[in-house]
Tab-separated table of C-alpha atoms in Angstrom:
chain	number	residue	atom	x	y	z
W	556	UNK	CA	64.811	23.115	-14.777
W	557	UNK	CA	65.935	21.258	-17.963
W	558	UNK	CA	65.771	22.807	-21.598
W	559	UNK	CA	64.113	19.792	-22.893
W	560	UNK	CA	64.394	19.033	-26.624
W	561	UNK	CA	63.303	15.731	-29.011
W	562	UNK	CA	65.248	14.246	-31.626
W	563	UNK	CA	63.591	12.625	-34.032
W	564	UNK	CA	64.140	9.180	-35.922
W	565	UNK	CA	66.985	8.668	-33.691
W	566	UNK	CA	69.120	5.784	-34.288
W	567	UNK	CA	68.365	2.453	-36.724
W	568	UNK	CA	65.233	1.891	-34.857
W	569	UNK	CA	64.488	5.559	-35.862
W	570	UNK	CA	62.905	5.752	-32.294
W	571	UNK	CA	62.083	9.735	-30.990
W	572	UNK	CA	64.542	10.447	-27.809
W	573	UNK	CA	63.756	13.344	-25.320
W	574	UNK	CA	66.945	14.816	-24.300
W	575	UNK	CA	68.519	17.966	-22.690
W	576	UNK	CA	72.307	19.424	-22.367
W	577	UNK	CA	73.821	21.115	-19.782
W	578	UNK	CA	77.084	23.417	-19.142
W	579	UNK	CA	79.676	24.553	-22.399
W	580	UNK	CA	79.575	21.582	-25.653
W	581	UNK	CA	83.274	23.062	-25.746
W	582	UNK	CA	83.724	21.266	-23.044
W	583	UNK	CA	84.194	16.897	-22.817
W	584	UNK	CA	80.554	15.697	-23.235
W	585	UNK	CA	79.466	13.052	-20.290
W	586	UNK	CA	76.400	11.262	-21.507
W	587	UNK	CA	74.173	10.549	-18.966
W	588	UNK	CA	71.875	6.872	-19.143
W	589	UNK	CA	69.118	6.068	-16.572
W	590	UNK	CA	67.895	2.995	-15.352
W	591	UNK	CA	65.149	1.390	-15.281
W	592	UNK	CA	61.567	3.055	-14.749
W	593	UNK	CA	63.693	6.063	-14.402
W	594	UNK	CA	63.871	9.446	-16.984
W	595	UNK	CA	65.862	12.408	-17.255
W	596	UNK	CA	64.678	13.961	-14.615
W	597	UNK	CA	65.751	11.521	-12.424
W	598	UNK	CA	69.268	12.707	-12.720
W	599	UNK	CA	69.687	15.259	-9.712
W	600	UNK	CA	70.049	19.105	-10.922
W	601	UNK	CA	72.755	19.217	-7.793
W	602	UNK	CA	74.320	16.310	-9.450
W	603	UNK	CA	74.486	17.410	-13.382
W	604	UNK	CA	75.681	21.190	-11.623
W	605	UNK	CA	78.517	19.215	-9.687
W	606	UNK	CA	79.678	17.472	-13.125
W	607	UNK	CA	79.177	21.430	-14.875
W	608	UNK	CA	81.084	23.053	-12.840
W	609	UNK	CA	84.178	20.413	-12.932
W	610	UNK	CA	84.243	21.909	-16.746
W	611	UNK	CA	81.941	18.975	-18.373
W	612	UNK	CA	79.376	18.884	-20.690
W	613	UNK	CA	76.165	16.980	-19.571
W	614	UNK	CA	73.673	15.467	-21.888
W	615	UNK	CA	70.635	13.360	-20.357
W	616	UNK	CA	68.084	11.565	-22.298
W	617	UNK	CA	65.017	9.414	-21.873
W	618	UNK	CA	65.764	5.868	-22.760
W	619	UNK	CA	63.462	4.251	-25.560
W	620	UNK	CA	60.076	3.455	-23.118
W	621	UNK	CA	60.432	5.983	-20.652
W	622	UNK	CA	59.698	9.542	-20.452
W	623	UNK	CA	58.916	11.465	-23.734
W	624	UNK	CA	61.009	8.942	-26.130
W	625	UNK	CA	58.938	6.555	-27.864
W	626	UNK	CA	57.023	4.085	-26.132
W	627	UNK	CA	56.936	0.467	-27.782
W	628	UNK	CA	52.557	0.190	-26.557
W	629	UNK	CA	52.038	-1.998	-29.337
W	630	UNK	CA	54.377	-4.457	-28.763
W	631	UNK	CA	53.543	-7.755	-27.273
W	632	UNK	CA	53.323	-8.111	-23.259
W	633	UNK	CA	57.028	-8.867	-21.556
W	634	UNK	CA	57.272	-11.678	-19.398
W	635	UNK	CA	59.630	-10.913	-16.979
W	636	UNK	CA	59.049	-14.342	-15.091
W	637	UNK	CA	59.082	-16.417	-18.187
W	638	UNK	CA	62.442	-14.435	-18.967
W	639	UNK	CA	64.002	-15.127	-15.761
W	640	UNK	CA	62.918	-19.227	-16.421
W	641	UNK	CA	64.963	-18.469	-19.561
W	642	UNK	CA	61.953	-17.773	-22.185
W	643	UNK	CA	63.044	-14.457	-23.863
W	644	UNK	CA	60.070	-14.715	-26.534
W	645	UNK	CA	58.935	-11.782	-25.583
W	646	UNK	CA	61.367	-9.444	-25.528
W	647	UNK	CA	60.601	-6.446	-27.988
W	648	UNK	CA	64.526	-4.846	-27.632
W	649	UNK	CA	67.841	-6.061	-26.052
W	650	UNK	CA	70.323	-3.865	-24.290
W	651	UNK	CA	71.964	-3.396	-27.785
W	652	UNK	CA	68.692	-1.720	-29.218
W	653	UNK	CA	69.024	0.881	-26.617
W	654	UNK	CA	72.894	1.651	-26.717
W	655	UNK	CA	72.148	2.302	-30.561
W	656	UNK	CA	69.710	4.745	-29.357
W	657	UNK	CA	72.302	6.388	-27.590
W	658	UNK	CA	74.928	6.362	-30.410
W	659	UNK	CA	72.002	8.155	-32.486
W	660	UNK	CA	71.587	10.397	-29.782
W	661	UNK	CA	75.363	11.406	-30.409
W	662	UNK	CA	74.747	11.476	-33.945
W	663	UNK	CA	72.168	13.909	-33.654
W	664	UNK	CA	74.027	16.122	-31.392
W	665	UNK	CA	77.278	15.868	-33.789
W	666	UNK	CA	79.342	14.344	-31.154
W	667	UNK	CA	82.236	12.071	-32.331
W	668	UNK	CA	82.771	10.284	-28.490
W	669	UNK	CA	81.293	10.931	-24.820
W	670	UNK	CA	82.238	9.772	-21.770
W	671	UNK	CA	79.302	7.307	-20.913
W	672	UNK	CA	77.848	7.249	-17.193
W	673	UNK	CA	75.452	4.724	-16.817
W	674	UNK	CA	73.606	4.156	-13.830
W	675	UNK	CA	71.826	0.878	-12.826
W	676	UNK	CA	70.122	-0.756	-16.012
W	677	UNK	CA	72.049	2.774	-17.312
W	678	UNK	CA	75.285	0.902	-16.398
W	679	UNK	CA	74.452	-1.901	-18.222
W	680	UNK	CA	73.915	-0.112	-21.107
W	681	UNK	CA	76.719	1.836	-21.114
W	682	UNK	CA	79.101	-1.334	-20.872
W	683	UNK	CA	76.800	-2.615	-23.938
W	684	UNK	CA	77.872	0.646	-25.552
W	685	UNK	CA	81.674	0.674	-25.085
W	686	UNK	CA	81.847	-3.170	-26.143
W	687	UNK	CA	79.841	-2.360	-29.516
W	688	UNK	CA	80.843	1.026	-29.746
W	689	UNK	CA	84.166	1.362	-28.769
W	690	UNK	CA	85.094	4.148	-30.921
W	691	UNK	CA	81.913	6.481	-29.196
W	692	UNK	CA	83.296	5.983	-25.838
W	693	UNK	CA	86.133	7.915	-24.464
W	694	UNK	CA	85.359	6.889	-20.781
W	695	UNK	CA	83.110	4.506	-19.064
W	696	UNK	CA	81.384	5.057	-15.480
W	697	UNK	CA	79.460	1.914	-14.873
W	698	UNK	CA	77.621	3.128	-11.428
W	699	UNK	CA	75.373	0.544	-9.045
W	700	UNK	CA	75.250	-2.416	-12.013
W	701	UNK	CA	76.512	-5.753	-12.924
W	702	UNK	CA	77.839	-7.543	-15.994
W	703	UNK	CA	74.495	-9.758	-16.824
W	704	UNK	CA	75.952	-12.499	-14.799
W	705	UNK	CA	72.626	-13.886	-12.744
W	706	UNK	CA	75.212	-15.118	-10.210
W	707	UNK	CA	75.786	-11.287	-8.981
W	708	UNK	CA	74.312	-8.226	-8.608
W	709	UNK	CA	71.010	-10.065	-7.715
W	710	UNK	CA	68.139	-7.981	-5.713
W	711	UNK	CA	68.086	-8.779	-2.103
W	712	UNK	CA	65.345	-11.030	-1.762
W	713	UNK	CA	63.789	-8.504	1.217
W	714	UNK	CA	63.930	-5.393	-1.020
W	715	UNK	CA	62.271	-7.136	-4.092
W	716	UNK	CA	59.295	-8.236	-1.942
W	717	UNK	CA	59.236	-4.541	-0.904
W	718	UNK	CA	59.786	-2.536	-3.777
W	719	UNK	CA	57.743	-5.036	-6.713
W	720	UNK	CA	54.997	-6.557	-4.226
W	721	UNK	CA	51.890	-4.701	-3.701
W	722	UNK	CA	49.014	-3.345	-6.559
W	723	UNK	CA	50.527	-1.054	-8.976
W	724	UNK	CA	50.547	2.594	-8.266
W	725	UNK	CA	48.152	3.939	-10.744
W	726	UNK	CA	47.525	7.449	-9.450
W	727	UNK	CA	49.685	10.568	-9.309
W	728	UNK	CA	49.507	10.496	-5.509
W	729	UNK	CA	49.859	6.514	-5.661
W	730	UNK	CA	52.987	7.099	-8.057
W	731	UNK	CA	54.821	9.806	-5.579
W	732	UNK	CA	53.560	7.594	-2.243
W	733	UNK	CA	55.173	4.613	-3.903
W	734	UNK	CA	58.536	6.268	-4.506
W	735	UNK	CA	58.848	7.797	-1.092
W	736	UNK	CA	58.415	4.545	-0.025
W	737	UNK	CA	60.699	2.866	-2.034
W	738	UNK	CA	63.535	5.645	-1.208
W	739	UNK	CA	63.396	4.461	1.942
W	740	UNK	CA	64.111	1.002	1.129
W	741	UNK	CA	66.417	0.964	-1.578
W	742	UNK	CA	68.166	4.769	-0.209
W	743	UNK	CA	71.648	5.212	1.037
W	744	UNK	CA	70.950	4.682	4.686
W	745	UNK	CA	74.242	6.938	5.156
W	746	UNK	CA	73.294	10.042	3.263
W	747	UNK	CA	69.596	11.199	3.931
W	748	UNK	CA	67.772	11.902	0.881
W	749	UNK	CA	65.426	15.036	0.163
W	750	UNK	CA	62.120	13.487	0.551
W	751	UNK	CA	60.442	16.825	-0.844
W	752	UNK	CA	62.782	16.384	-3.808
W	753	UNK	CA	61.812	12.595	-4.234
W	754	UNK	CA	58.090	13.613	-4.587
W	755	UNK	CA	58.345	16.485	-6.552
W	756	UNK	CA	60.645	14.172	-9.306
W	757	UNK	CA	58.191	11.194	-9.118
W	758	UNK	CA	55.385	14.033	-9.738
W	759	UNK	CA	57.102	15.177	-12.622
W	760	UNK	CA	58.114	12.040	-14.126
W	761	UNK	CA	54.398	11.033	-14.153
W	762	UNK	CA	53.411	14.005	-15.383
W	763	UNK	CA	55.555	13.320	-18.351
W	764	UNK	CA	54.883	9.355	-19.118
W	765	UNK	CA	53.225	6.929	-17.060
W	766	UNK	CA	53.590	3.421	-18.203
W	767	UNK	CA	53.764	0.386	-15.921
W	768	UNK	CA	53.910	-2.062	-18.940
W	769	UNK	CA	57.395	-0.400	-20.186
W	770	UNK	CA	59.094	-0.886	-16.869
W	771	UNK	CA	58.716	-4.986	-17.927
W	772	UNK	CA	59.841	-4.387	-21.067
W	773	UNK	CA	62.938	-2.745	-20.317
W	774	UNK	CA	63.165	-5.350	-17.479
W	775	UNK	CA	63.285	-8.006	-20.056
W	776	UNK	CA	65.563	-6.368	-22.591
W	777	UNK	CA	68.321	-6.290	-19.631
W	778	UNK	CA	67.289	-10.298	-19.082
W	779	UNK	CA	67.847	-10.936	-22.819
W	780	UNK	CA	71.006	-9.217	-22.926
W	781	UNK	CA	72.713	-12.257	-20.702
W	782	UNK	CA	75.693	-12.041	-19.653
W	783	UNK	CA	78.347	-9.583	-20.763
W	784	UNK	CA	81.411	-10.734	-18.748
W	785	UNK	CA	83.411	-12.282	-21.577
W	786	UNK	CA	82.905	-8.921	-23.902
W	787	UNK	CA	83.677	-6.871	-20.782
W	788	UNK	CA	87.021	-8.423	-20.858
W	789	UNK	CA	87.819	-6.846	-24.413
W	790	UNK	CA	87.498	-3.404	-23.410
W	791	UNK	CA	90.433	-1.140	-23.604
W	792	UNK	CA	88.587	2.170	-22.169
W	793	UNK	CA	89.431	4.273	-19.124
W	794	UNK	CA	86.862	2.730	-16.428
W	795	UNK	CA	85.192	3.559	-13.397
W	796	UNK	CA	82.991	1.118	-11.397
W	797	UNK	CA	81.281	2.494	-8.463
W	798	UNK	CA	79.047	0.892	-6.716
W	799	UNK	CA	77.328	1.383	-2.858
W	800	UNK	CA	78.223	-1.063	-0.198
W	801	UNK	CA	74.336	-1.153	1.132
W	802	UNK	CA	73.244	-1.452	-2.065
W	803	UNK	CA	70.152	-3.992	-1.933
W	804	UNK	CA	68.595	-3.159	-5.422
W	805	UNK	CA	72.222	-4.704	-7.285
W	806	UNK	CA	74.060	-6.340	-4.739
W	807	UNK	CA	77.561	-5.008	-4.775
W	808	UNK	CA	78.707	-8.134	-6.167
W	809	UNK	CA	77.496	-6.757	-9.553
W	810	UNK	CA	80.000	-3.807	-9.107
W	811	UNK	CA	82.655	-5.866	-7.975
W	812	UNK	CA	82.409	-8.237	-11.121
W	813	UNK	CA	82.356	-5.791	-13.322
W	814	UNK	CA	85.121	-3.949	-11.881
W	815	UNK	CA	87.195	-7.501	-11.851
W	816	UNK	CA	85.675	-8.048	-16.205
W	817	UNK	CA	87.108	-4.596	-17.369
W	818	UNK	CA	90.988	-4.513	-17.872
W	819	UNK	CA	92.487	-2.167	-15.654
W	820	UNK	CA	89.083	-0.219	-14.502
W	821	UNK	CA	89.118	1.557	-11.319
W	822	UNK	CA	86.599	0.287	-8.078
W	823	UNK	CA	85.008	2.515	-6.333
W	824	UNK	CA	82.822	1.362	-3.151
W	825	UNK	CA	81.290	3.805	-1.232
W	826	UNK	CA	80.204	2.684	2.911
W	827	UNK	CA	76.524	4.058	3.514
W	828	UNK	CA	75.251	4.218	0.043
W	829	UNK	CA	72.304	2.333	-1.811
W	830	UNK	CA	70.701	2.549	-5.134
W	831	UNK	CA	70.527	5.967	-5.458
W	832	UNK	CA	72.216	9.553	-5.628
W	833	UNK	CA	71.969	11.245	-2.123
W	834	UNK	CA	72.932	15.490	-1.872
W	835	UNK	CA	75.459	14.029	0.524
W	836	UNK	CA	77.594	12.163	-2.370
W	837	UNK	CA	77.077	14.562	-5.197
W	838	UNK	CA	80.193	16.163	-5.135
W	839	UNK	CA	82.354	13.110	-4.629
W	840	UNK	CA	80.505	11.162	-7.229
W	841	UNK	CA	81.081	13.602	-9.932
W	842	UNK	CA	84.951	13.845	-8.796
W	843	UNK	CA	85.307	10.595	-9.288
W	844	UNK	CA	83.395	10.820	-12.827
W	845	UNK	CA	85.700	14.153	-13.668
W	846	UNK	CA	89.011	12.395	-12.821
W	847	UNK	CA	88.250	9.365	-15.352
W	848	UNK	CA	86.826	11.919	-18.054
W	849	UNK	CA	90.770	13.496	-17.457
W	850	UNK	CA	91.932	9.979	-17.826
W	851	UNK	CA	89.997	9.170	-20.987
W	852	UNK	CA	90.549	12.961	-22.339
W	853	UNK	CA	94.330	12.092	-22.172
W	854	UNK	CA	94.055	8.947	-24.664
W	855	UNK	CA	92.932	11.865	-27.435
């Protein structure tokens, strides 16, 4: 289990942001951001132990409308369709919003610079982070995401009518039934996931927050956000793109742009894995993230 704290007034939006650490804050700090729909817990324990025990220092947090961290319910309903048509009226954040959560999250904690993972939307946020934040970010893992670019990373057409058609899951047991479901789609056909771990997350992650209306917002933020290709080319930041060849939730297109925007980052595909973070990778994932926090620790 995670030692869950809240930090309050985090950030200029002065949002609250659940968070929890993980292994020796003597040790380089890797800071952790989910995608979307997703919390904390979503992060694997195997996972954050296989980034401990390579000597790192893990912090997690719930992005702004997810989880414990404030939830935006009075803000207008997002559009996601009228977004995609190019109508970003109502968007109530952009990508920006939430990597200055992030920075406040560091703030709080009384760390100068992390090495930023990002996974998914995460990614996407963490690549907003290092291009306004460049001083905060020490290393950049940009994991299963694109640049902003509609031309790549897109959802497989398949997979979207899968995973977003249907009623909403309302229930507990509708919530858990949906994401074994969706594991199955949007998995790592390669690496078997733990279907008994899959439930018992979703379970917990609805006991914590349920709100269908934030997954749109957050879905519209990353719309908003456009395209970050150009800014992506400014970076000067140790960089990691990895991204799963049978990805179908962000084509691997996405990762292989954003490999191609950041000078000199490092590309990553791994055969057999989706969207998500199998047992069977754990290991080689964090290796991966442990030899660019060496890289980025060297620059100091």
């Amino acid at each position: 289990m995670l030692n869950e704290q809240l930090a309050r007034g985090v950030g200029p939006s002065r949002m609250d942001i659940a968070y929890a650490q993980r292994g020796n804050p003597a040790h380089p700090t890797v800071l952790l951001v989910m995608g979307i729909a997703a919390q904390l817990v979503n992060w694997p324990l195997g996972f954050l132990e296989a980034l401990v025990k390579r000597e790192l220092h893990v912090v997690c947090f719930d992005n702004r409308d997810s989880g414990r961290s404030t939830h935006l319910r009075e803000a207008p309903p997002a559009d996601l369709p009228a977004a995609l048509r190019g109508d970003l009226s109502s968007a109530s954040y952009t990508l920006s919003d939430m990597a200055a959560d992030a920075v406040g999250l560091l703030d709080v904690l009384n760390i100068d610079a992390a090495h930023v993972v990002g996974a998914s939307m995460g990614g996407a946020i963490a690549q907003t982070l290092a291009i306004e934040h460049p001083k905060r970010v020490r290393s950049l893992t940009s994991m299963m995401s694109t640049t902003g670019d509609m031309a790549v990373g897109q959802v497989h057409p398949a997979t979207m009518k899968s995973v977003f058609g249907g009623p909403p899951a309302r229930t507990r047991e509708e919530v858990v039934a949906r994401a074994l479901r969706i594991i199955e789609i949007v998995g790592s056909p390669a690496f078997p996931p733990d279907l008994a771990q899959v439930a018992a997350v979703a379970g917990l992650a609805y006991d914590r927050d349920h709100d269908e209306a934030a997954i749109a917002r957050q879905a519209v933020a990353t719309v908003a956000s456009g395209d970050r290709t150009k800014r992506l080319r400014t970076l000067d930041v140790p960089a990691l793109v990895l991204h799963g060849l049978a990805d179908t939730m962000c084509d691997p297109s996405g990762g292989r742009a954003t490999a191609a925007a950041i000078p000199g980052a490092e590309l990553v595909l791994i055969e057999g894995m989706g969207h998500n973070l199998p047992p069977g990778l754990w290991e080689r994932i964090a290796e991966h993230i442990a030899a660019i926090v060496r890289r980025g620790e060297a620059r100091t």
